[in-house]
Amino acid sequence: MRVWLPPLVLAALLCGLSAGMPALEPFFQWVQPDKQRVIYERDSFLFLLQNHLLLVVISAAVGTIAAVAGGVFATRPSGRDFLPLVSQVASIGQTFPPVAVLALAVPVLGFGEAPILVALILYGLLPILRNTLAGLESINPAVREAGLGMGMSPFQVLLRVELPLAGRVILAGIRTSVTINIATAAIGSTIGARTLGDPVIAGLVNGNTAYVLQGAILIGLLALTIDSLFEALERTWDHRFSPQGAA
Amino acid sequence: MIELKNVTRRFGDTVAVDNINLTIETGEVCVLVGSSGCGKSTTLRMINRLLPHSAGNILVDGEDIAAMNPEQLRLNMGYVIQGTGLFPHWTVARNIAMVPQLLKWPRDRIDARVNELMTLLDLDPTVHANKYPQQLSGGQAQRVGVARALAADPNILLMDEPFGALDAITRENLQMEMLRIQKQVRKTTVFVTHDIDEALKLATRIAVMDRGRIIQHDTPENILRHPASEFVENLVGKQDRGLKLMSLRPVRELMNPHRGPKRADPGVEGLREEDSIRLALSVMLWRGLQEVSVFNAHGEETGVITRERIIREGA
Amino acid sequence: MPVSRTLQRRIAPNRVIPVLAGLALLVVWSLDFGTIQPNRIVPGTGHGLLSATGWFGAGAVTLVLAASMLLSVLPLGVRYVPLLGLVGLSLAMLPLLLEVFAARHLPEGAPYARSAIGAGFWCLLFLLSLVLIEILGRLRSGRGLQILLLVSIGGSWLLLLRGDGLESLSLVREFNARPDQFEQALWTHLALAFGAVAISACVAFILALKMIRSPGWQRPILGAVSFLQTIPSLALFGLLIAPLSALAAAFPFLETLGIRGIGWAPAMLALVAYSLLPMLRNTFVALTEVPDNLVDAGRGMGMNERQLFFQLKLPLALPVIIEGVRITTIQAIGLTAVAALIGAGGFGAFIFQGLGQAAMDLVLLGALPTIALALMADAVFTMLAASLRPTPATA
């Protein structure tokens, strides 16, 4: 149970800070003495946080489903032909800088939440896809063969044997993907998505360091919260599925 | 009973299994033996439809397997492979319970069956049931593999080089174990190996395969005595066939029996009726004896085996 | 037997290329191939493939895609070599289609009118590249061929884009409007990214040696650098502004050096911070995972510690370290683009400027070179690592 403490504490801190930012006005006044307004007020921080989180969660969910489905397809007998291409694309795609992908989405899809969601899904899909392939490919073929030979259907082998065995690696891929997407969603406020990047961008444009600081702190906290959540998930997974004392 | 009729398997242009006919009677252990690439594993994997056959028919108890649901077919065939294929994320008990669970047995029946099988295979349930496969030795893991295959009491047991990756001593132990278990459960078994000694030890009948064909299908004794070709002759070893034959025959066959079982004198050592003649000769050579007493399972002396008769009629 | 197997596989139809080519046919006929804009900002009118390039262009595209479909399914002995020629040539000639488009549709006597690339063209480019990757994979081609191909396709693009026929392309217009800025952005981008990589390489090497000498430091050091990696780039840039401007305010001579809350200083600091994790992890793993038996063998044959390090450990570790440099460089090139938000310059400046002005082709002028840089860095370091690997990698 102790593994869940850090994400809980961080989440509480994140929500508290988002809700109670105005209470810190004296501090920001000290940081930025020459400005009238030192607390970002165009949107509430809670709204921005919620929107930011929503973008990341939706893109992670869609990306995970698509990537796992793609990875499973490319490792089935019917999809084997596509395996080399899919794994090449997964690795070449990751050399594309996320900002550039974000920027490319705008000419095609315009400004707003839609292009950023598409960019986040597409880019976030790659690490998950790569790990899904790695996880499924690393399973000892004898295990799959035994499952089939004992009378499991291919679907049962996938569901009960392959996915649980590859799960830990897939989870690590989701973690990487979400970490990248939190950062990319923040930059997304330059293309009109309303995220915690807004105060930072507004602050940079107006030369208001207080705004920048508020946005940056919340983004950082959000990233740490989610990361510690995944840390806890991975620990729980390890505890649940691998034997104590085994290599 | 398993019947293969004119079965062929092609991979692209290569013919892996070439028009073979093979009948495996109920309750016998048929060992497919040959060098790697001879088609023996392919043949085995066609029986449970892990590979489709390109031509011919395979019948199990008279029914063509091509018409059967592959999962249903496999649920009634235990399958043991080299390197065990145990699921690393499941405990030993859950691995063994796999097929009963697929067949939706009630919980307590599964538990009882797992306990029974672990005991049969000489694994202490209290010690090993909750271990994970990685925590077992190679021999233990393979025992679990056999237990898993026997779990739902299938009629047929398919074994693909199950002991191939084990060290010599562990392998020998498991072979003995298998003979013992086979005596109790009498499964129709198809066993694949490249080790002719393993084949001679375990088989009721051996099918020697080479380049996709069955060269000879006969009892171990006939394979040794009347090899069908030079290939088989080389496989069984031209020179030490005599010793191999002796190791097939039990002492019972060559002993001079007493008129009735005698109470053994205390302290006298001897052989058991089912020990091999080869062992009897070895004991005599080592101890410098001309004859050794033979005992039955109850410890009564039933006869004597002599060095002279072994030399004369042993092989 | 192996001979007939490979023959078999060569003749077996390829199912991937028809899918990709079919998809390409679908999108190229359904999406806008290009648009004509009356000026820089006003969104233009779209043209489909047929309208944009006429029967000749549309026919050529369709023919190429259909031919590659056929080539990949017909039972041929040599399939991939002609496919490679066809697809490679098509990719190299792709800008010609834009040239045809501009020649057909650009109004006479309208100096501000420009042609812009549409989604159909981008999708065609993307799918053809995938086909090329698939072909190269099936051919098991060596790196040399791949590089040669990439260079000739890239060269042909540059040549065509610099020619007169594509002068009206808005991407080219954006470039022609600011060639000096572009060059400056290139150097700034390279300096920031490679500067950060170089600094972090040195720091990571020292930290790795420290971690090897005193294992007690492993957890805190790795913990700290992975913590840094978790913080999103925008946040880290933002968090550095306040302390650096305070520093500059307190020590005015720093400001004359360019160290301020915004600009290259916070950018460089953040880039180095991000680069530490991949660099350190690979360097540490590389230096610690030299097999013990090799070290023992070396020691047993009389090598001293210095010789062991330079003649055994370092050569074995180098490919893994280079792999770390590769990951770090790609990451740094991407993050440098973000650093433009705090005034560090580089290609990111074009991206964000373009986003601000809703000038999409300025965005492209920033995004495309950033991607190109990342891909080139990937190729160069992959080759370097491969050439340094002690045993030549087979297959």
mmCIF file of N, CA, C and O in Angstrom, chain A residues 140-154 156 160-162 164-165 240-247, chain B residues 45 48 50 71 74-75 77-79 81-90 98-99 101-102 132 134-135 148-149 160:
data_model
loop_
_atom_site.group_PDB
_atom_site.id
_atom_site.type_symbol
_atom_site.label_atom_id
_atom_site.label_comp_id
_atom_site.label_asym_id
_atom_site.label_seq_id
_atom_site.Cartn_x
_atom_site.Cartn_y
_atom_site.Cartn_z
ATOM 1 N N ASN A 140 8.997 -16.679 -24.895
ATOM 2 C CA ASN A 140 9.545 -17.953 -25.336
ATOM 3 C C ASN A 140 8.518 -18.679 -26.221
ATOM 4 O O ASN A 140 7.393 -18.914 -25.798
ATOM 5 N N PRO A 141 8.890 -19.019 -27.458
ATOM 6 C CA PRO A 141 7.926 -19.673 -28.359
ATOM 7 C C PRO A 141 7.361 -20.965 -27.767
ATOM 8 O O PRO A 141 6.222 -21.331 -28.057
ATOM 9 N N ALA A 142 8.152 -21.637 -26.931
ATOM 10 C CA ALA A 142 7.669 -22.888 -26.328
ATOM 11 C C ALA A 142 6.416 -22.644 -25.490
ATOM 12 O O ALA A 142 5.532 -23.497 -25.421
ATOM 13 N N VAL A 143 6.337 -21.471 -24.876
ATOM 14 C CA VAL A 143 5.183 -21.167 -24.030
ATOM 15 C C VAL A 143 3.919 -21.068 -24.875
ATOM 16 O O VAL A 143 2.874 -21.635 -24.554
ATOM 17 N N ARG A 144 4.039 -20.366 -26.011
ATOM 18 C CA ARG A 144 2.897 -20.221 -26.908
ATOM 19 C C ARG A 144 2.489 -21.595 -27.451
ATOM 20 O O ARG A 144 1.327 -21.968 -27.474
ATOM 21 N N GLU A 145 3.519 -22.346 -27.868
ATOM 22 C CA GLU A 145 3.295 -23.679 -28.426
ATOM 23 C C GLU A 145 2.611 -24.590 -27.413
ATOM 24 O O GLU A 145 1.680 -25.328 -27.740
ATOM 25 N N ALA A 146 3.063 -24.508 -26.157
ATOM 26 C CA ALA A 146 2.454 -25.341 -25.125
ATOM 27 C C ALA A 146 0.989 -24.966 -24.947
ATOM 28 O O ALA A 146 0.121 -25.833 -24.861
ATOM 29 N N GLY A 147 0.713 -23.661 -24.919
ATOM 30 C CA GLY A 147 -0.665 -23.221 -24.750
ATOM 31 C C GLY A 147 -1.567 -23.774 -25.839
ATOM 32 O O GLY A 147 -2.620 -24.345 -25.566
ATOM 33 N N LEU A 148 -1.121 -23.639 -27.085
ATOM 34 C CA LEU A 148 -1.917 -24.155 -28.201
ATOM 35 C C LEU A 148 -2.034 -25.666 -28.124
ATOM 36 O O LEU A 148 -3.105 -26.234 -28.292
ATOM 37 N N GLY A 149 -0.881 -26.318 -27.854
ATOM 38 C CA GLY A 149 -0.848 -27.772 -27.848
ATOM 39 C C GLY A 149 -1.726 -28.364 -26.770
ATOM 40 O O GLY A 149 -2.212 -29.488 -26.898
ATOM 41 N N MET A 150 -1.953 -27.608 -25.683
ATOM 42 C CA MET A 150 -2.791 -28.122 -24.606
ATOM 43 C C MET A 150 -4.261 -27.854 -24.871
ATOM 44 O O MET A 150 -5.095 -28.198 -24.047
ATOM 45 N N GLY A 151 -4.578 -27.176 -25.946
ATOM 46 C CA GLY A 151 -5.983 -27.010 -26.285
ATOM 47 C C GLY A 151 -6.543 -25.620 -26.056
ATOM 48 O O GLY A 151 -7.754 -25.429 -26.111
ATOM 49 N N MET A 152 -5.658 -24.618 -25.790
ATOM 50 C CA MET A 152 -6.167 -23.252 -25.727
ATOM 51 C C MET A 152 -6.411 -22.765 -27.153
ATOM 52 O O MET A 152 -5.679 -23.128 -28.065
ATOM 53 N N SER A 153 -7.423 -21.920 -27.328
ATOM 54 C CA SER A 153 -7.605 -21.321 -28.643
ATOM 55 C C SER A 153 -6.570 -20.200 -28.780
ATOM 56 O O SER A 153 -6.076 -19.701 -27.776
ATOM 57 N N PRO A 154 -6.232 -19.803 -30.004
ATOM 58 C CA PRO A 154 -5.257 -18.720 -30.180
ATOM 59 C C PRO A 154 -5.646 -17.478 -29.388
ATOM 60 O O PRO A 154 -4.788 -16.786 -28.832
ATOM 61 N N GLN A 156 -7.361 -17.429 -26.564
ATOM 62 C CA GLN A 156 -7.077 -17.674 -25.142
ATOM 63 C C GLN A 156 -5.592 -17.543 -24.856
ATOM 64 O O GLN A 156 -5.193 -17.011 -23.819
ATOM 65 N N ARG A 160 -4.611 -14.921 -22.104
ATOM 66 C CA ARG A 160 -4.195 -15.432 -20.799
ATOM 67 C C ARG A 160 -2.692 -15.561 -20.677
ATOM 68 O O ARG A 160 -2.172 -15.624 -19.575
ATOM 69 N N VAL A 161 -2.006 -15.687 -21.797
ATOM 70 C CA VAL A 161 -0.574 -15.949 -21.718
ATOM 71 C C VAL A 161 0.252 -14.787 -22.279
ATOM 72 O O VAL A 161 1.050 -14.183 -21.568
ATOM 73 N N GLU A 162 0.009 -14.445 -23.543
ATOM 74 C CA GLU A 162 0.900 -13.484 -24.176
ATOM 75 C C GLU A 162 0.757 -12.082 -23.590
ATOM 76 O O GLU A 162 1.749 -11.458 -23.220
ATOM 77 N N PRO A 164 -0.557 -11.028 -20.655
ATOM 78 C CA PRO A 164 -0.018 -10.893 -19.292
ATOM 79 C C PRO A 164 1.507 -10.894 -19.256
ATOM 80 O O PRO A 164 2.106 -10.142 -18.486
ATOM 81 N N LEU A 165 2.127 -11.731 -20.104
ATOM 82 C CA LEU A 165 3.589 -11.793 -20.073
ATOM 83 C C LEU A 165 4.215 -10.524 -20.647
ATOM 84 O O LEU A 165 5.264 -10.090 -20.199
ATOM 85 N N ARG A 240 2.732 -8.519 -7.974
ATOM 86 C CA ARG A 240 1.615 -9.413 -8.237
ATOM 87 C C ARG A 240 2.043 -10.597 -9.100
ATOM 88 O O ARG A 240 1.631 -11.720 -8.883
ATOM 89 N N PHE A 241 2.869 -10.322 -10.128
ATOM 90 C CA PHE A 241 3.073 -11.333 -11.150
ATOM 91 C C PHE A 241 4.403 -12.057 -11.077
ATOM 92 O O PHE A 241 4.577 -13.069 -11.706
ATOM 93 N N SER A 242 5.375 -11.487 -10.362
ATOM 94 C CA SER A 242 6.612 -12.257 -10.353
ATOM 95 C C SER A 242 6.877 -12.766 -8.952
ATOM 96 O O SER A 242 6.585 -12.111 -7.962
ATOM 97 N N PRO A 243 7.411 -13.969 -8.903
ATOM 98 C CA PRO A 243 7.626 -14.631 -7.639
ATOM 99 C C PRO A 243 8.686 -13.920 -6.796
ATOM 100 O O PRO A 243 9.604 -13.322 -7.326
ATOM 101 N N GLN A 244 8.535 -14.039 -5.513
ATOM 102 C CA GLN A 244 9.571 -13.493 -4.648
ATOM 103 C C GLN A 244 10.791 -14.388 -4.739
ATOM 104 O O GLN A 244 10.673 -15.609 -4.738
ATOM 105 N N GLY A 245 11.936 -13.756 -4.825
ATOM 106 C CA GLY A 245 13.169 -14.538 -4.797
ATOM 107 C C GLY A 245 13.546 -15.149 -6.130
ATOM 108 O O GLY A 245 14.630 -15.681 -6.266
ATOM 109 N N ALA A 246 12.673 -15.053 -7.130
ATOM 110 C CA ALA A 246 13.050 -15.596 -8.441
ATOM 111 C C ALA A 246 13.803 -14.537 -9.220
ATOM 112 O O ALA A 246 13.647 -13.349 -8.986
ATOM 113 N N ALA A 247 14.609 -15.019 -10.158
ATOM 114 C CA ALA A 247 15.406 -14.069 -10.923
ATOM 115 C C ALA A 247 14.514 -13.276 -11.859
ATOM 116 O O ALA A 247 13.503 -13.763 -12.312
ATOM 117 N N ARG B 45 3.513 -33.059 -34.511
ATOM 118 C CA ARG B 45 2.722 -31.833 -34.468
ATOM 119 C C ARG B 45 1.533 -31.878 -35.424
ATOM 120 O O ARG B 45 0.615 -31.067 -35.299
ATOM 121 N N ASN B 48 -1.652 -33.412 -33.363
ATOM 122 C CA ASN B 48 -2.564 -32.523 -32.629
ATOM 123 C C ASN B 48 -2.876 -31.250 -33.422
ATOM 124 O O ASN B 48 -3.312 -30.248 -32.880
ATOM 125 N N LEU B 50 -1.175 -28.943 -34.657
ATOM 126 C CA LEU B 50 -0.411 -27.703 -34.571
ATOM 127 C C LEU B 50 0.126 -27.375 -35.959
ATOM 128 O O LEU B 50 0.367 -26.225 -36.288
ATOM 129 N N GLU B 71 -9.202 -27.332 -30.957
ATOM 130 C CA GLU B 71 -9.057 -27.163 -29.508
ATOM 131 C C GLU B 71 -9.603 -28.384 -28.759
ATOM 132 O O GLU B 71 -8.999 -28.873 -27.815
ATOM 133 N N ARG B 74 -7.151 -31.197 -29.020
ATOM 134 C CA ARG B 74 -5.949 -31.049 -28.203
ATOM 135 C C ARG B 74 -6.247 -31.204 -26.722
ATOM 136 O O ARG B 74 -5.388 -31.617 -25.950
ATOM 137 N N LEU B 75 -7.467 -30.815 -26.323
ATOM 138 C CA LEU B 75 -7.806 -30.948 -24.903
ATOM 139 C C LEU B 75 -7.778 -32.415 -24.484
ATOM 140 O O LEU B 75 -7.606 -32.727 -23.313
ATOM 141 N N MET B 77 -5.534 -34.518 -25.657
ATOM 142 C CA MET B 77 -4.189 -35.027 -25.886
ATOM 143 C C MET B 77 -3.229 -34.266 -24.993
ATOM 144 O O MET B 77 -3.082 -33.052 -25.125
ATOM 145 N N GLY B 78 -2.574 -34.973 -24.078
ATOM 146 C CA GLY B 78 -1.539 -34.302 -23.297
ATOM 147 C C GLY B 78 -0.371 -33.978 -24.200
ATOM 148 O O GLY B 78 -0.096 -34.707 -25.148
ATOM 149 N N TYR B 79 0.302 -32.863 -23.925
ATOM 150 C CA TYR B 79 1.381 -32.438 -24.813
ATOM 151 C C TYR B 79 2.560 -31.979 -23.956
ATOM 152 O O TYR B 79 2.413 -31.093 -23.120
ATOM 153 N N ILE B 81 6.631 -30.740 -24.158
ATOM 154 C CA ILE B 81 7.674 -30.357 -25.107
ATOM 155 C C ILE B 81 8.985 -30.099 -24.403
ATOM 156 O O ILE B 81 9.038 -29.933 -23.177
ATOM 157 N N GLN B 82 10.039 -30.075 -25.209
ATOM 158 C CA GLN B 82 11.363 -29.756 -24.673
ATOM 159 C C GLN B 82 11.331 -28.343 -24.118
ATOM 160 O O GLN B 82 10.690 -27.464 -24.669
ATOM 161 N N GLY B 83 12.015 -28.116 -22.990
ATOM 162 C CA GLY B 83 12.000 -26.789 -22.394
ATOM 163 C C GLY B 83 10.670 -26.467 -21.751
ATOM 164 O O GLY B 83 10.380 -25.324 -21.463
ATOM 165 N N THR B 84 9.851 -27.479 -21.545
ATOM 166 C CA THR B 84 8.616 -27.479 -20.741
ATOM 167 C C THR B 84 7.491 -26.573 -21.247
ATOM 168 O O THR B 84 6.355 -26.965 -21.252
ATOM 169 N N GLY B 85 7.797 -25.321 -21.672
ATOM 170 C CA GLY B 85 6.706 -24.435 -22.062
ATOM 171 C C GLY B 85 5.760 -24.119 -20.920
ATOM 172 O O GLY B 85 4.593 -23.818 -21.132
ATOM 173 N N LEU B 86 6.267 -24.193 -19.682
ATOM 174 C CA LEU B 86 5.409 -23.805 -18.549
ATOM 175 C C LEU B 86 5.188 -22.303 -18.601
ATOM 176 O O LEU B 86 6.060 -21.549 -19.008
ATOM 177 N N PHE B 87 4.003 -21.843 -18.175
ATOM 178 C CA PHE B 87 3.713 -20.415 -18.205
ATOM 179 C C PHE B 87 4.418 -19.738 -17.034
ATOM 180 O O PHE B 87 4.119 -20.021 -15.871
ATOM 181 N N PRO B 88 5.339 -18.835 -17.324
ATOM 182 C CA PRO B 88 6.162 -18.276 -16.249
ATOM 183 C C PRO B 88 5.375 -17.398 -15.277
ATOM 184 O O PRO B 88 5.839 -17.146 -14.175
ATOM 185 N N HIS B 89 4.193 -16.923 -15.682
ATOM 186 C CA HIS B 89 3.455 -16.040 -14.773
ATOM 187 C C HIS B 89 2.423 -16.796 -13.941
ATOM 188 O O HIS B 89 1.650 -16.186 -13.234
ATOM 189 N N TRP B 90 2.419 -18.134 -14.063
ATOM 190 C CA TRP B 90 1.489 -18.929 -13.274
ATOM 191 C C TRP B 90 2.269 -19.813 -12.314
ATOM 192 O O TRP B 90 3.370 -20.263 -12.637
ATOM 193 N N MET B 98 -4.226 -26.141 -15.710
ATOM 194 C CA MET B 98 -4.631 -25.418 -16.901
ATOM 195 C C MET B 98 -5.759 -26.096 -17.702
ATOM 196 O O MET B 98 -6.806 -25.487 -17.936
ATOM 197 N N VAL B 99 -5.549 -27.330 -18.104
ATOM 198 C CA VAL B 99 -6.567 -27.975 -18.946
ATOM 199 C C VAL B 99 -7.867 -28.215 -18.171
ATOM 200 O O VAL B 99 -8.949 -27.905 -18.676
ATOM 201 N N GLN B 101 -9.061 -26.422 -15.958
ATOM 202 C CA GLN B 101 -9.734 -25.128 -15.920
ATOM 203 C C GLN B 101 -10.392 -24.800 -17.248
ATOM 204 O O GLN B 101 -11.502 -24.273 -17.283
ATOM 205 N N LEU B 102 -9.668 -25.115 -18.343
ATOM 206 C CA LEU B 102 -10.271 -24.879 -19.663
ATOM 207 C C LEU B 102 -11.534 -25.709 -19.816
ATOM 208 O O LEU B 102 -12.487 -25.304 -20.463
ATOM 209 N N TYR B 132 6.891 -20.667 -8.635
ATOM 210 C CA TYR B 132 6.798 -20.315 -10.048
ATOM 211 C C TYR B 132 7.815 -21.147 -10.828
ATOM 212 O O TYR B 132 8.833 -21.563 -10.272
ATOM 213 N N GLN B 134 10.212 -20.598 -12.759
ATOM 214 C CA GLN B 134 11.624 -20.202 -12.720
ATOM 215 C C GLN B 134 12.318 -20.704 -11.457
ATOM 216 O O GLN B 134 13.537 -20.720 -11.377
ATOM 217 N N GLN B 135 11.526 -21.051 -10.437
ATOM 218 C CA GLN B 135 12.130 -21.444 -9.174
ATOM 219 C C GLN B 135 12.404 -22.943 -9.107
ATOM 220 O O GLN B 135 12.884 -23.433 -8.089
ATOM 221 N N ARG B 148 1.157 -31.594 -16.035
ATOM 222 C CA ARG B 148 0.205 -30.729 -16.727
ATOM 223 C C ARG B 148 -0.449 -31.477 -17.887
ATOM 224 O O ARG B 148 -1.651 -31.352 -18.132
ATOM 225 N N ALA B 149 0.382 -32.277 -18.591
ATOM 226 C CA ALA B 149 -0.162 -33.004 -19.736
ATOM 227 C C ALA B 149 -1.156 -34.073 -19.296
ATOM 228 O O ALA B 149 -2.102 -34.378 -20.004
ATOM 229 N N ASP B 160 7.399 -34.382 -27.175
ATOM 230 C CA ASP B 160 8.356 -33.951 -28.191
ATOM 231 C C ASP B 160 9.707 -33.684 -27.533
ATOM 232 O O ASP B 160 9.924 -32.622 -26.967
#
